[in-house]
XYZ file of C-alpha atoms in Angstrom:
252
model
C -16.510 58.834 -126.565
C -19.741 59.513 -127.748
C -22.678 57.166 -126.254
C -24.840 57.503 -129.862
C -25.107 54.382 -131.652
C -26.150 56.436 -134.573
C -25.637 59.805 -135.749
C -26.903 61.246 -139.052
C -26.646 64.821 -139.905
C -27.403 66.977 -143.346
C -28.766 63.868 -144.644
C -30.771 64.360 -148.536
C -31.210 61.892 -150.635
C -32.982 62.450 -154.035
C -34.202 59.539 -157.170
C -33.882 61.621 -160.052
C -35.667 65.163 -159.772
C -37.476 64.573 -156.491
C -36.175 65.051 -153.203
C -37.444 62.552 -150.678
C -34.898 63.626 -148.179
C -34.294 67.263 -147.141
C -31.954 67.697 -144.517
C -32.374 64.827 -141.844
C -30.349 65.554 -138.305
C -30.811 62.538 -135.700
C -28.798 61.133 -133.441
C -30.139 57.971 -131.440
C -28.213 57.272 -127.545
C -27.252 54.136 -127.033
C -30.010 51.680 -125.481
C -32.550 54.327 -127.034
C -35.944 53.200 -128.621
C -37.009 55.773 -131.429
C -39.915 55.985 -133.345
C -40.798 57.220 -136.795
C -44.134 57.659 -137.738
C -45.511 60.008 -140.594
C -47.539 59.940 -143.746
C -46.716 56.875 -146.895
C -44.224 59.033 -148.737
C -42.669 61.162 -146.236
C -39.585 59.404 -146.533
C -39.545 57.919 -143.194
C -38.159 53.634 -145.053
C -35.475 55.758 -147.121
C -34.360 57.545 -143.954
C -33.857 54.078 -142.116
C -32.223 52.133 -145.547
C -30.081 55.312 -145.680
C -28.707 54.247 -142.403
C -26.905 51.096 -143.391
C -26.668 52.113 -147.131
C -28.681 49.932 -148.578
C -29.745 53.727 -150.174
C -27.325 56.097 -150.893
C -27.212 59.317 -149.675
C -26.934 61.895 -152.136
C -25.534 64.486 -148.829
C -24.658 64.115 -145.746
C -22.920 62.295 -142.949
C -24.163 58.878 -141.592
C -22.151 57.367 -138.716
C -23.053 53.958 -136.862
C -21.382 52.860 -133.650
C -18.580 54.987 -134.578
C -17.767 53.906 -138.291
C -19.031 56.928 -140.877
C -20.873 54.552 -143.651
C -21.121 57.662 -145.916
C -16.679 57.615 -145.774
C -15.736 56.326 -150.062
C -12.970 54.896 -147.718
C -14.827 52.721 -145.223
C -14.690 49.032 -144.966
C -18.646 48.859 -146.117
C -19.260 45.406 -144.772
C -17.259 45.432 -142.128
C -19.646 48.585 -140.489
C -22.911 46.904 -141.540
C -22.008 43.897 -139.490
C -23.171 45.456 -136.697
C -26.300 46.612 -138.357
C -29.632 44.681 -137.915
C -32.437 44.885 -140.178
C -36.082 43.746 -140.742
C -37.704 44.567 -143.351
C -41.997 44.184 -144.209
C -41.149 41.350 -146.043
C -39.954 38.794 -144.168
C -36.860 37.662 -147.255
C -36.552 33.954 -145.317
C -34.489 31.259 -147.884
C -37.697 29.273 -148.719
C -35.417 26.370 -149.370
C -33.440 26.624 -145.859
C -34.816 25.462 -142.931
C -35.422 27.983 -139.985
C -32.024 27.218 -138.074
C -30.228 27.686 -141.603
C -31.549 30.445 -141.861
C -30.202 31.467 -139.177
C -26.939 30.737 -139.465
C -25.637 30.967 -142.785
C -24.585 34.564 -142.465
C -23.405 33.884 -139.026
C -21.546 31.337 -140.975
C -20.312 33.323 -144.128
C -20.154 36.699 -142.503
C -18.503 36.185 -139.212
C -16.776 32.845 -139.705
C -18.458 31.005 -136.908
C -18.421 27.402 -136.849
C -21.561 25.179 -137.116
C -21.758 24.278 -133.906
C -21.251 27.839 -132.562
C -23.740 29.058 -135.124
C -26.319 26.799 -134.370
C -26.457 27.658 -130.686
C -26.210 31.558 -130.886
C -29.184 30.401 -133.647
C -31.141 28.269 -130.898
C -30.531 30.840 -128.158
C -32.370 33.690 -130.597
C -34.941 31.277 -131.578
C -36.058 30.321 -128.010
C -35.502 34.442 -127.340
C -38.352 34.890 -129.780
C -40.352 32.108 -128.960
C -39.725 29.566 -131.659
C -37.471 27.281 -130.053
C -39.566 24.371 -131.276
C -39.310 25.587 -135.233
C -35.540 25.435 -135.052
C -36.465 22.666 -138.133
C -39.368 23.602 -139.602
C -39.706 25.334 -142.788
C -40.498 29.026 -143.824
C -43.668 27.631 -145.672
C -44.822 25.483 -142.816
C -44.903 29.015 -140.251
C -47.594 32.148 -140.411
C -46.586 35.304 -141.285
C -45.928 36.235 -137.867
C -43.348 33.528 -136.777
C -41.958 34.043 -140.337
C -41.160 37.665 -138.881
C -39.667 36.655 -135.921
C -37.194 34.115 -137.600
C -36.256 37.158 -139.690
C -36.007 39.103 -135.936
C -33.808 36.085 -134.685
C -31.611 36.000 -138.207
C -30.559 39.788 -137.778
C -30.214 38.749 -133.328
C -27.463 36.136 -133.817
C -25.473 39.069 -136.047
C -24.883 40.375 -132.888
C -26.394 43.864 -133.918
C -25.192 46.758 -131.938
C -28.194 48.506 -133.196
C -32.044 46.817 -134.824
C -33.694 48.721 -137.769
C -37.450 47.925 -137.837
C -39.338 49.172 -141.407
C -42.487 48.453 -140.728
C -41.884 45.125 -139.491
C -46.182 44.168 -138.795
C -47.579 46.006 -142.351
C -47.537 42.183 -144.083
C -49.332 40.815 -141.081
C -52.744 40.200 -140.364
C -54.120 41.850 -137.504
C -53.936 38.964 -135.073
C -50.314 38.069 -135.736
C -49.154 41.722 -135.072
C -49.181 41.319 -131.424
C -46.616 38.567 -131.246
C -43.684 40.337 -133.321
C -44.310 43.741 -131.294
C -43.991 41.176 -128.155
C -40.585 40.309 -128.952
C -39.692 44.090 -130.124
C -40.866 45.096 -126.502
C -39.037 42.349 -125.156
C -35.697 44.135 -127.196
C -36.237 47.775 -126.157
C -36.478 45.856 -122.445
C -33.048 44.645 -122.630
C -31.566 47.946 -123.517
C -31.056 47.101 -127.781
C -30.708 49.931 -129.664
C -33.772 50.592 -132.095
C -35.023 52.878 -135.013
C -38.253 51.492 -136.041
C -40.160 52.934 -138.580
C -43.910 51.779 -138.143
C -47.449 52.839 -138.074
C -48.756 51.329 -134.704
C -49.406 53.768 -132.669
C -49.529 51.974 -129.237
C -46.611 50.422 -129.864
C -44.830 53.896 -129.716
C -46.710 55.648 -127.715
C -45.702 52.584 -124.792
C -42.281 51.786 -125.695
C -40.435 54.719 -127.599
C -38.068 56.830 -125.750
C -38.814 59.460 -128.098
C -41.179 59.465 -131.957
C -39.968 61.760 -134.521
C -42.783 62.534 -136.822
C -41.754 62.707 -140.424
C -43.529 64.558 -143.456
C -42.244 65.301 -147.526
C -38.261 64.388 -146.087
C -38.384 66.452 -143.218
C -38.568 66.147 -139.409
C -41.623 68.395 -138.275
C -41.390 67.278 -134.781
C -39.520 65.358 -132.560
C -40.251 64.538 -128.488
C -41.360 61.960 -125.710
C -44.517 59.879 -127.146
C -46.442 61.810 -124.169
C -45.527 65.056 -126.114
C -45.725 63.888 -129.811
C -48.395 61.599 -129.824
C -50.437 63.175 -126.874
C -50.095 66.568 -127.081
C -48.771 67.197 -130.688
C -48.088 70.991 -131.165
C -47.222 70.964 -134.908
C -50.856 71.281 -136.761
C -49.260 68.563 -139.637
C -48.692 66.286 -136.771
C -52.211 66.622 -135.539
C -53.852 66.724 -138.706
C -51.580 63.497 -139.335
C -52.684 61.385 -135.833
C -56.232 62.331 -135.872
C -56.082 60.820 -138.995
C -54.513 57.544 -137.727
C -55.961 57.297 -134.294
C -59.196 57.697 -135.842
C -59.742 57.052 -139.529
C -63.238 58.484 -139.977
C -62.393 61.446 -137.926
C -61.995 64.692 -141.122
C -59.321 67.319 -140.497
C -59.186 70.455 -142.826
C -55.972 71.323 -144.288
């Protein structure tokens, strides 16, 4: 049996005329923490809404924790039930509090009771460090504990594997630190994660490997010490000189 949570090969996926992606391979190990970093564009949020389908391939093979999502035959809902996702936005019900949040689709999906639901909810709030907001309301938290509700809702889903897009872009800067907290916390307990973002520390301190994305391709792929640190792809290091150093010009 194979120990990859997720394996995607051949994947393309075009709107209309324009290819965004062109051929993805990538297979991510169980307990593995990859990265995807690369340009606005590149295709790097398609890749990881192409995982659970929330996109639909247009070629290609997507498999998650041994279920192929891109099968016409497969039981679609049952597969993405062990699917996690958080998105930029943090899509709380604004007229739920925090712990209903939490367990509605624990609820609806998985046929939990309330009283099971609530504590898987409690236990995920308290893992994220919002055990006291259990009844608070979206409105009534900052951005930043709004994210890590939405980090707790996709938790007590029991994901077998977390997709991050870009989870801290809606934040402001002194909130980011507290949501990539709890995503260092995850990668610490051995969770599965893709995560598509553009904080560089983050991946350069808790990937297990970055795959640097550009126009729906993978130009290089490695440990953060080799991708990020010693990039040998000129896109790559036209790309992070960029990023690690905005006023810093690079010819094409």
């Amino acid at each position: 049996m194979s120990d990859a949570v997720v394996e995607i090969s051949g994947l393309r996926k075009s709107f209309g005329q324009q290819e965004v992606l062109r051929g993805i391979d990538l297979r991510v190990a169980r307990g593995e923490v990859v990265c995807v970093i690369g340009p606005s564009g590149s295709g790097k949020s398609t890749l990881l809404r192409c995982v659970n389908l929330l996109e639909e391939p247009t070629a290609g093979r997507v498999v998650v924790d041994g279920a192929e999502l891109t099968d016409p035959e497969v039981d679609l809902d049952a597969a993405r039930r062990h699917i996690g996702m958080v998105f930029q936005q943090f899509n709380l019900f604004t007229h739920l509090r925090v712990l209903d949040n939490l367990t509605v689709a624990q609820r609806k999906v998985l046929r939990r009771d309330r009283a099971e639901a609530e504590a898987v909810a409690r236990r995920n709030l308290d893992r994220v460090g919002l055990a006291e907001k259990a009844d608070a309301m979206p409105a009534q938290l900052s951005g930043g504990q709004q994210q890590r509700v939405a980090i707790a809702r996709a938790l007590s889903m029991d994901p077998r594997v977390m997709l991050f897009d870009e989870p801290t872009s809606a934040l402001d800067p002194e909130l980011v630190g507290d949501v990539l907290g709890v995503m260092r916390g995850l990668a610490d307990e051995g969770m599965t994660m893709l995560v598509v973002t553009h904080e560089m520390q983050f991946a350069r301190e808790v990937a297990d490997r970055v795959l640097f994305v550009d126009d729906g391709r993978v130009v290089e792929q490695g440990a953060p010490s080799e991708v990020i640190a010693a990039p040998k792809e000129p896109r790559t290091r036209t790309f992070l000189a960029r990023v690690l150093d905005p006023t810093h010009t690079v010819p094409e």
